[in-house]
Coordinates of C-alpha atoms in Angstrom, one line a residue:
Chain J
M123 CA -7.3 -21.3 -6.4
E124 CA -8.4 -18.6 -4.0
L125 CA -7.3 -15.0 -4.6
I126 CA -6.0 -13.4 -1.3
C127 CA -5.7 -9.7 -1.4
P128 CA -4.3 -7.0 0.8
A129 CA -6.0 -4.1 2.6
G130 CA -4.4 -1.4 4.7
T131 CA -7.7 0.5 5.2
P132 CA -11.4 -0.3 5.3
A133 CA -11.8 1.5 1.9
A134 CA -9.1 -0.8 0.4
L135 CA -10.9 -3.8 1.9
R136 CA -14.1 -2.8 0.1
S137 CA -12.2 -2.2 -3.1
A138 CA -10.5 -5.6 -3.0
I139 CA -13.8 -7.4 -2.5
D140 CA -15.6 -5.4 -5.2
A141 CA -12.7 -6.2 -7.5
G142 CA -13.0 -9.9 -7.0
A143 CA -11.0 -11.0 -3.9
D144 CA -12.0 -14.3 -2.4
A145 CA -10.3 -13.3 0.8
V146 CA -8.7 -10.1 2.2
Y147 CA -5.9 -10.0 4.7
C148 CA -5.4 -7.1 7.0
G149 CA -4.0 -6.2 10.5
F150 CA -4.6 -4.1 13.6
N151 CA -3.1 -0.6 13.8
D152 CA -0.2 -1.5 16.0
E153 CA 3.0 -3.4 16.0
T154 CA 1.3 -6.9 15.9
N155 CA 1.4 -6.9 12.1
A156 CA 4.2 -6.5 9.6
R157 CA 2.8 -3.4 7.8
N158 CA 2.8 -1.0 10.8
F159 CA 2.8 2.2 8.9
P160 CA 1.3 5.6 9.8
G161 CA -2.3 6.1 8.9
L162 CA -2.6 2.4 8.0
N163 CA -4.5 -0.6 9.3
F164 CA -7.6 -1.3 11.3
S165 CA -9.1 -0.4 14.7
R166 CA -11.1 -3.2 16.4
D167 CA -14.4 -1.6 15.3
E168 CA -13.2 -1.2 11.7
L169 CA -12.2 -4.9 11.6
R170 CA -15.6 -6.0 12.9
K171 CA -17.3 -3.8 10.2
G172 CA -14.9 -5.1 7.6
I173 CA -15.7 -8.7 8.4
A174 CA -19.4 -8.0 8.3
F175 CA -18.9 -6.4 4.8
A176 CA -16.8 -9.3 3.6
H177 CA -19.1 -12.0 4.9
G178 CA -22.1 -10.2 3.4
R179 CA -20.4 -10.7 0.0
G180 CA -19.2 -14.2 0.5
A181 CA -15.6 -13.2 1.1
K182 CA -13.3 -14.1 4.0
I183 CA -11.1 -11.9 6.2
L184 CA -7.7 -13.2 7.3
V185 CA -6.1 -11.2 10.1
A186 CA -2.3 -10.9 10.1
I187 CA -0.8 -11.0 13.5
N188 CA 2.5 -11.9 12.1
T189 CA 5.3 -10.1 13.9
F190 CA 7.3 -11.7 16.7
P191 CA 6.1 -10.7 20.2
R192 CA 8.7 -9.0 22.4
A193 CA 9.5 -10.6 25.7
S194 CA 8.1 -7.8 27.7
A195 CA 4.9 -7.3 25.7
T196 CA 3.4 -10.6 24.7
A197 CA 0.0 -9.5 26.1
L198 CA -0.3 -7.1 23.1
W199 CA -0.1 -9.9 20.6
Q200 CA -2.3 -12.3 22.7
R201 CA -5.0 -9.5 22.9
A202 CA -4.8 -9.1 19.1
V203 CA -5.5 -12.8 18.7
D204 CA -8.4 -12.7 21.2
D205 CA -9.9 -9.6 19.5
A206 CA -9.5 -11.0 16.0
V207 CA -11.2 -14.3 17.0
E208 CA -14.0 -12.4 18.8
A209 CA -14.5 -10.2 15.7
G210 CA -15.1 -13.3 13.6
A211 CA -11.9 -13.6 11.6
D212 CA -11.9 -16.5 9.2
A213 CA -8.2 -17.2 9.8
L214 CA -5.3 -15.8 11.7
I215 CA -1.9 -15.5 10.0
V216 CA 0.8 -16.0 12.6
A217 CA 4.6 -16.3 12.5
D218 CA 5.7 -16.8 16.1
I219 CA 5.5 -20.4 17.5
G220 CA 4.7 -19.0 21.0
L221 CA 1.7 -17.1 19.6
M222 CA 0.7 -20.2 17.5
D223 CA 0.7 -22.2 20.7
Y224 CA -1.5 -19.5 22.3
V225 CA -4.0 -19.7 19.4
A226 CA -4.0 -23.5 19.5
R227 CA -4.7 -23.7 23.2
R228 CA -7.1 -20.7 23.7
H229 CA -8.9 -20.9 20.4
P230 CA -8.6 -24.5 19.2
N231 CA -11.4 -24.1 16.6
Q232 CA -9.8 -21.0 15.0
R233 CA -8.3 -21.6 11.6
L234 CA -4.6 -20.9 11.7
H235 CA -2.3 -20.0 8.8
V236 CA 1.5 -19.9 9.0
S237 CA 2.8 -16.5 7.9
V238 CA 5.4 -16.0 5.3
Q239 CA 7.4 -14.5 8.1
A240 CA 7.8 -17.9 9.6
A241 CA 9.9 -18.9 6.5
A242 CA 8.6 -22.5 6.4
A243 CA 10.3 -23.6 3.3
N244 CA 10.3 -27.4 3.5
P245 CA 8.0 -30.3 4.3
D246 CA 9.5 -31.0 7.7
A247 CA 9.0 -27.4 8.9
I248 CA 5.4 -27.4 7.5
A249 CA 4.7 -30.8 9.2
F250 CA 5.9 -29.3 12.5
Y251 CA 3.4 -26.4 12.3
V252 CA 0.5 -28.8 11.3
E253 CA 1.2 -31.4 13.9
T254 CA 2.0 -29.1 16.8
F255 CA -0.5 -26.2 16.3
G256 CA -3.0 -27.6 13.8
A257 CA -2.0 -25.1 11.1
R258 CA -4.3 -25.4 8.1
R259 CA -2.3 -23.4 5.6
V260 CA 1.2 -22.2 5.1
V261 CA 2.2 -19.1 3.2
L262 CA 5.4 -20.2 1.4
P263 CA 8.4 -17.9 1.5
R264 CA 9.4 -16.3 -1.8
V265 CA 12.6 -18.4 -2.2
L266 CA 11.1 -21.5 -3.9
S267 CA 10.8 -22.4 -7.6
V268 CA 7.6 -23.8 -9.0
A269 CA 9.2 -27.2 -9.1
E270 CA 10.2 -27.0 -5.5
I271 CA 6.7 -26.0 -4.5
A272 CA 5.4 -29.1 -6.4
E273 CA 7.9 -31.2 -4.5
I274 CA 6.7 -29.8 -1.2
M275 CA 3.1 -30.5 -2.1
R276 CA 3.9 -34.1 -2.7
E277 CA 5.0 -34.4 0.9
T278 CA 2.3 -32.5 2.7
R279 CA -1.5 -32.3 3.1
C280 CA -1.3 -28.8 4.3
E281 CA -2.8 -26.1 2.0
T282 CA -0.2 -23.7 0.5
E283 CA -0.5 -20.1 -0.4
V284 CA 2.1 -18.3 -2.6
F285 CA 2.7 -14.7 -3.6
V286 CA 2.0 -13.8 -7.2
F287 CA 2.5 -10.0 -7.2
G288 CA 4.2 -7.2 -5.3
G289 CA 7.2 -6.4 -3.3
L290 CA 9.9 -9.0 -2.8
C291 CA 12.2 -9.6 0.2
V292 CA 15.6 -10.8 -0.9
M293 CA 16.5 -12.0 2.7
A294 CA 15.1 -15.0 4.6
E295 CA 11.7 -13.6 5.6
G296 CA 11.2 -12.9 9.2
R297 CA 14.9 -13.0 9.8
C298 CA 16.2 -9.8 8.0
S299 CA 17.9 -7.3 10.3
L300 CA 19.1 -4.7 7.7
S301 CA 16.4 -2.2 8.5
S302 CA 16.9 -2.8 12.2
Y303 CA 20.6 -2.1 11.8
A304 CA 19.9 1.2 10.0
T305 CA 17.0 2.5 12.1
G306 CA 16.8 0.6 15.4
K307 CA 13.3 -0.5 14.6
S308 CA 12.6 -4.1 13.6
P309 CA 10.4 -5.2 10.7
N310 CA 10.0 -8.5 12.5
M311 CA 9.1 -7.2 16.0
Q312 CA 7.7 -3.8 15.4
G313 CA 6.2 -4.4 11.9
V314 CA 8.0 -1.7 10.0
C315 CA 10.7 -2.2 7.4
S316 CA 12.3 1.1 6.5
P317 CA 10.1 3.2 8.8
A318 CA 9.0 6.4 7.2
S319 CA 10.2 8.3 10.3
H320 CA 13.8 7.4 9.3
V321 CA 13.4 8.0 5.5
A322 CA 14.6 11.2 3.9
Y323 CA 14.4 12.3 0.3
E324 CA 16.5 15.2 -1.0
E325 CA 16.2 16.8 -4.4
T326 CA 19.6 17.7 -5.8
G327 CA 21.0 18.7 -9.2
R328 CA 21.7 15.0 -9.8
G329 CA 18.2 13.9 -9.0
T330 CA 16.6 12.5 -5.9
T331 CA 18.7 11.0 -3.1
S332 CA 17.0 8.6 -0.7
R333 CA 18.4 8.0 2.8
L334 CA 17.4 5.5 5.6
G335 CA 18.6 6.2 9.1
G336 CA 21.3 8.5 7.7
F337 CA 22.6 5.9 5.3
T338 CA 22.5 7.0 1.6
I339 CA 20.6 4.3 -0.2
N340 CA 20.3 5.5 -3.7
C341 CA 20.4 8.5 -6.0
F342 CA 17.9 8.4 -8.9
A343 CA 18.4 10.6 -12.0
P344 CA 15.4 12.8 -12.8
Q345 CA 13.6 10.4 -15.1
E346 CA 14.9 7.1 -13.7
A347 CA 12.4 4.7 -12.2
A348 CA 12.7 4.4 -8.4
G349 CA 12.1 1.8 -5.7
Y350 CA 11.3 1.7 -2.0
P351 CA 13.9 3.2 0.3
T352 CA 15.1 -0.2 1.7
L353 CA 18.7 -1.2 2.2
C354 CA 18.2 -4.5 0.3
K355 CA 17.3 -2.4 -2.8
G356 CA 20.1 0.2 -2.3
R357 CA 22.6 1.0 -5.0
F358 CA 26.1 1.1 -3.6
S359 CA 29.7 1.8 -4.6
T360 CA 31.9 -1.3 -4.1
A361 CA 35.4 -2.3 -5.3
L362 CA 33.6 -4.0 -8.3
G363 CA 31.7 -0.8 -9.3
D364 CA 28.4 0.8 -8.6
G365 CA 25.2 -1.1 -8.6
Y366 CA 22.5 -3.0 -6.8
I367 CA 24.4 -5.5 -4.7
F368 CA 21.5 -7.3 -3.1
E369 CA 18.5 -6.9 -5.4
D370 CA 17.2 -4.5 -8.1
P371 CA 14.1 -2.5 -7.4
V372 CA 11.6 -4.7 -9.0
S373 CA 8.2 -6.3 -8.2
L374 CA 7.2 -10.0 -8.5
D375 CA 4.6 -10.7 -11.2
A376 CA 3.7 -14.4 -11.6
T377 CA 0.7 -13.9 -13.9
T378 CA 2.3 -16.2 -16.5
L379 CA 2.9 -18.9 -13.9
L380 CA -0.7 -19.4 -12.7
A381 CA -1.2 -22.6 -14.6
G382 CA 2.0 -24.1 -13.2
L383 CA 1.2 -23.1 -9.7
R384 CA -2.2 -24.7 -10.0
S385 CA -0.6 -27.9 -11.3
A386 CA 1.8 -27.8 -8.4
G387 CA -1.2 -28.0 -6.1
V388 CA -1.2 -24.5 -4.6
A389 CA -4.5 -23.6 -2.9
A390 CA -4.3 -19.8 -2.8
L391 CA -2.6 -16.9 -4.6
K392 CA -1.6 -13.9 -2.6
I393 CA -1.1 -10.3 -3.6
E394 CA 1.4 -8.2 -1.6
G395 CA 0.7 -4.6 -0.7
R396 CA -1.2 -3.6 2.4
Q397 CA 0.7 -0.3 2.2
R398 CA -0.6 0.5 -1.2
G399 CA -3.6 2.7 -2.2
R400 CA -7.0 1.7 -3.5
A401 CA -6.0 2.3 -7.1
Y402 CA -3.3 -0.4 -6.8
I403 CA -5.7 -2.8 -5.0
E404 CA -8.5 -2.3 -7.5
S405 CA -6.3 -2.7 -10.6
V406 CA -4.1 -5.6 -9.4
V407 CA -7.0 -7.6 -7.9
R408 CA -9.1 -7.1 -11.0
H409 CA -6.1 -8.2 -13.1
F410 CA -5.6 -11.5 -11.2
R411 CA -9.4 -12.2 -10.9
R412 CA -9.5 -12.0 -14.7
A413 CA -6.4 -14.1 -15.1
L414 CA -7.8 -16.8 -12.7
D415 CA -11.2 -16.8 -14.4
T416 CA -9.7 -17.3 -17.8
L417 CA -7.5 -20.0 -16.4
E418 CA -10.5 -21.8 -15.0
D419 CA -12.7 -21.6 -18.1
G420 CA -9.9 -21.9 -20.7
S421 CA -10.8 -18.7 -22.5
E422 CA -8.5 -16.3 -24.1
A423 CA -6.8 -14.0 -21.6
D424 CA -7.0 -10.2 -22.2
I425 CA -4.6 -9.1 -19.5
V426 CA -3.4 -5.5 -19.1
S427 CA 0.1 -4.8 -18.0
L428 CA 0.7 -4.1 -14.3
T429 CA 4.1 -2.4 -15.0
P430 CA 2.9 1.1 -13.8
F431 CA 2.3 -0.4 -10.3
T432 CA 5.7 -2.1 -10.1
E433 CA 8.7 -1.0 -8.1
G434 CA 11.4 0.3 -10.5
Q435 CA 8.7 0.0 -13.2
A436 CA 9.9 -3.6 -13.8
S437 CA 8.8 -7.1 -12.9
T438 CA 10.4 -10.4 -12.3
L439 CA 9.4 -14.1 -11.8
G440 CA 11.7 -14.1 -8.8
A441 CA 12.6 -17.4 -7.4
Y442 CA 9.8 -19.2 -9.2
R443 CA 12.0 -19.4 -12.2
K444 CA 15.5 -19.5 -10.8
T445 CA 18.2 -18.8 -13.4
W446 CA 21.1 -18.3 -11.0
R447 CA 21.5 -21.9 -9.9
Chain G
M255 CA -20.2 7.8 -4.4
S256 CA -16.5 8.5 -4.9
H257 CA -14.8 9.0 -8.2
S258 CA -12.6 5.9 -7.8
S259 CA -11.9 4.1 -11.0
A260 CA -8.1 3.7 -11.1
V261 CA -6.0 5.1 -13.8
S262 CA -2.7 3.5 -14.5
G263 CA -1.1 5.5 -17.3
P264 CA 0.5 9.0 -17.1
L265 CA -1.9 11.9 -16.8
P266 CA -1.6 15.1 -18.8
T267 CA -0.1 18.3 -17.4
I268 CA -1.5 21.9 -17.7
P269 CA -0.2 23.4 -20.9
P270 CA 2.6 26.0 -20.1
I271 CA 0.7 28.7 -22.1
L272 CA -2.3 28.3 -19.8
A273 CA -0.1 28.3 -16.7
L274 CA 1.5 31.5 -17.9
A275 CA -2.0 33.1 -18.6
I276 CA -3.2 32.5 -15.1
R277 CA 0.0 33.6 -13.4
P278 CA -1.2 37.3 -13.0
L279 CA -4.5 36.3 -11.4
P280 CA -5.1 37.3 -7.7
L281 CA -4.8 34.3 -5.4
F282 CA -7.1 35.4 -2.6
P283 CA -10.5 34.4 -4.3
L284 CA -9.0 30.9 -4.9
Q285 CA -7.8 30.8 -1.3
L286 CA -11.3 31.7 -0.1
V287 CA -13.0 28.9 -2.0
L288 CA -10.4 26.3 -1.2
S289 CA -10.4 27.1 2.5
G290 CA -14.1 26.5 2.6
F291 CA -13.5 23.4 0.6
L292 CA -11.0 22.1 3.1
Q293 CA -13.2 22.8 6.1
N294 CA -16.1 21.1 4.4
I295 CA -14.0 18.0 3.7
L296 CA -12.7 17.8 7.3
R297 CA -16.2 18.3 8.8
R298 CA -17.7 15.6 6.5
N299 CA -14.9 13.1 6.9
P300 CA -13.9 13.0 10.6
G301 CA -12.0 9.8 10.0
L302 CA -9.3 11.8 8.1
L303 CA -8.1 13.3 11.3
D304 CA -8.1 10.0 13.1
R305 CA -5.8 8.4 10.5
L306 CA -3.6 11.5 10.5
G307 CA -3.1 10.8 14.2
E308 CA -0.1 12.7 15.7
H309 CA 0.5 14.3 12.3
R310 CA -2.8 16.2 12.3
R311 CA -1.0 19.4 13.1
A312 CA 1.6 19.0 10.4
R313 CA 2.1 21.9 7.9
F314 CA 2.1 20.5 4.4
G315 CA 3.3 22.3 1.3
I316 CA 1.5 21.1 -1.9
K317 CA 3.1 22.1 -5.2
P318 CA 1.3 21.4 -8.5
V319 CA 4.4 21.5 -10.7
D320 CA 2.4 22.7 -13.7
L321 CA 0.8 25.7 -12.0
P322 CA 2.3 29.0 -11.0
F323 CA 1.2 28.8 -7.4
A324 CA 1.2 26.3 -4.4
F325 CA -0.8 25.5 -1.3
V326 CA 0.0 25.4 2.4
V327 CA -2.4 23.0 4.1
E328 CA -3.0 22.3 7.8
A329 CA -5.7 19.9 9.0
A330 CA -6.1 20.8 12.7
P331 CA -7.1 23.5 12.9
P332 CA -8.0 23.6 9.2
R333 CA -6.1 26.2 7.3
L334 CA -5.2 26.7 3.6
L335 CA -3.1 29.3 2.0
V336 CA -2.5 29.8 -1.7
V337 CA 1.0 31.1 -2.3
R338 CA 3.3 32.0 -5.2
E339 CA 6.2 30.1 -3.6
L340 CA 6.2 27.6 -0.7
P341 CA 7.7 29.0 2.5
Q342 CA 10.6 27.3 4.3
N343 CA 8.8 26.5 7.6
L344 CA 6.9 23.4 6.4
D345 CA 6.9 19.9 7.8
A346 CA 6.7 18.3 4.4
R347 CA 6.5 19.2 0.7
V348 CA 4.6 17.2 -1.9
S349 CA 5.0 17.9 -5.6
A350 CA 3.2 16.5 -8.7
S351 CA 1.1 17.6 -11.6
L352 CA -2.3 19.0 -10.8
A353 CA -3.9 16.0 -12.5
N354 CA -1.9 13.5 -10.4
L355 CA -2.6 15.4 -7.2
L356 CA -6.4 15.4 -8.0
A357 CA -6.3 11.7 -8.9
L358 CA -4.3 11.0 -5.7
V359 CA -6.9 12.8 -3.5
E360 CA -9.7 10.8 -5.2
G361 CA -7.8 7.5 -4.9
R362 CA -7.6 7.0 -8.6
V363 CA -3.8 6.7 -8.7
D364 CA -1.5 4.9 -6.3
G365 CA 1.0 7.1 -4.4
D366 CA 3.8 4.5 -4.4
A367 CA 3.4 4.0 -8.2
L368 CA 3.7 7.7 -8.7
M369 CA 6.9 7.7 -6.6
F370 CA 8.3 4.7 -8.6
S371 CA 7.6 6.5 -11.9
R372 CA 9.0 9.8 -10.5
Q373 CA 5.8 11.7 -11.0
L374 CA 5.5 12.5 -7.2
G375 CA 8.2 14.2 -5.2
I376 CA 8.3 14.2 -1.4
E377 CA 10.6 16.2 0.9
G378 CA 10.6 16.7 4.7
D379 CA 8.7 14.5 7.2
V380 CA 7.9 11.3 5.1
E381 CA 6.0 9.8 8.0
A382 CA 3.5 12.8 8.0
V383 CA 3.1 12.5 4.2
L384 CA 2.4 8.7 4.5
A385 CA -0.2 9.3 7.2
L386 CA -1.8 12.0 5.0
R387 CA -1.8 9.7 1.9
N388 CA -3.3 6.8 3.8
A389 CA -5.9 9.0 5.5
I390 CA -7.0 10.5 2.2
D391 CA -7.1 7.2 0.4
D392 CA -9.3 5.7 3.1
A393 CA -11.7 8.7 3.1
G394 CA -12.8 7.9 -0.5
L395 CA -13.2 11.6 -1.2
D396 CA -15.6 12.7 -3.9
L397 CA -14.3 16.1 -4.7
A398 CA -17.2 17.0 -7.0
G399 CA -19.7 16.1 -4.2
E400 CA -17.7 18.1 -1.6
L401 CA -17.6 21.1 -3.9
A402 CA -21.3 20.8 -4.6
S403 CA -22.2 20.8 -0.9
L404 CA -20.3 24.0 -0.5
F405 CA -22.4 25.9 -3.1
G406 CA -25.9 25.2 -1.7
P407 CA -28.5 25.6 -4.4
L408 CA -25.8 26.2 -7.0
G409 CA -24.3 22.8 -6.1
G410 CA -25.5 21.0 -9.2
P411 CA -23.8 23.4 -11.7
A412 CA -20.7 23.6 -9.5
R413 CA -20.5 19.8 -9.5
R414 CA -20.9 19.5 -13.3
S415 CA -18.4 22.3 -13.9
F416 CA -15.8 20.6 -11.7
E417 CA -16.5 17.1 -13.2
F418 CA -16.1 18.6 -16.7
A419 CA -12.8 20.3 -15.9
R420 CA -11.5 17.2 -14.0
D421 CA -12.4 14.8 -16.6
R422 CA -10.8 16.9 -19.3
L423 CA -7.7 16.8 -17.2
T424 CA -7.6 13.3 -15.8
G425 CA -10.0 11.3 -18.0
S426 CA -13.5 10.0 -17.2
P427 CA -13.9 7.2 -14.7
G428 CA -12.8 3.9 -16.2
E429 CA -11.5 5.6 -19.3
P430 CA -8.2 3.9 -20.4
R431 CA -5.3 6.2 -20.8

């Protein structure tokens, strides 16, 4: 299985490859990708240099152009596609069917991956992307169990890529409007969930209060582990009491499921976190490189805990092992 | 070559007795050295300002929680003040232990992980802080090297002194904690 790793900066790209990534995914520094945060992402020149660096070390670069073009600005997304192809990207990760159509028509030889943002969660949806646009790989949404992934693999010849570590979206990916409601900025069209421009932290006698777009999301006691300031991981007061009504602040960690995912026929494992620093990239990529290598050669795994890097200092197997159905 | 090996465990803090001992020291000599340090870093790493973008003129307050002073830092034009208390007119405030701040600047710890474990506090313009964090992380700063370049022929001893002090505080590269 390939190890697909995130990079929000050229330095992170180099760290990922040095730590053992088979491929790195990254995006341009604009709203064409779903991690459009300040100080993050790649200029055209940085992408060209990053691709040269990766290819020199036998690694691939996948360019995420995975937000949904706005009606009045499709040229921005099409230009991103053209520039990524011209730079020598090994694959484009795309969510919007209009943009996939553009890739298929203008760059028929370009390898196309279906982004997790497209939420292709069944064989029929995957078949549509394969037959219509020539998609070679689909990144599966984080709502499927390992058994369901195996079912899908029995009905498709398309490669699949699944997340094994990092942040989780509790909503249908590419369709969530919680952050848009609170801030007026869309994760799916402008690439920024819980934009930092709308986040506020306040230190009070009770601890740290986090707000998004004026909505109070959480209040953490001084030593209590925290999560991202997203509405889906907010702690609210309801008639049933106080608590996390959508999802706890917790990160996915599927280290223990790698053998099952390989048996299911998964082609690639993906680490979330283009917004994270080099220390995260280096540690998490090295962890999964070691885990994959020990899986391949059958040796004893000596795996360190990734808890310090997790949201809420806790991890979950997420939907891979559904216990709520 | 940057000092980049990641550390994942908690880093030590300055002992309170030491913090108390340095409290009476004058701040101006430190400000003089750190101002030159900042100018040197910005001159040698122009990409930092590019990534800071519209936030390059932001006024950041940096508070090492285990030291009896703090820093006010501006990138463009470069300016650094060492103060006993942070002033009110700042765009953003960042607080953490000295060890965590140093490790963050050198890319040895992940800023989000420090937030999750409550070892890093942020107030004010979160977007400016995020831009600063990402700019610094991409720069791959080698603080010992930057310091050495500031001291000319005394660069070697300056580098070794800094590395000794830093490694006592944050651990050697690759050393598990």
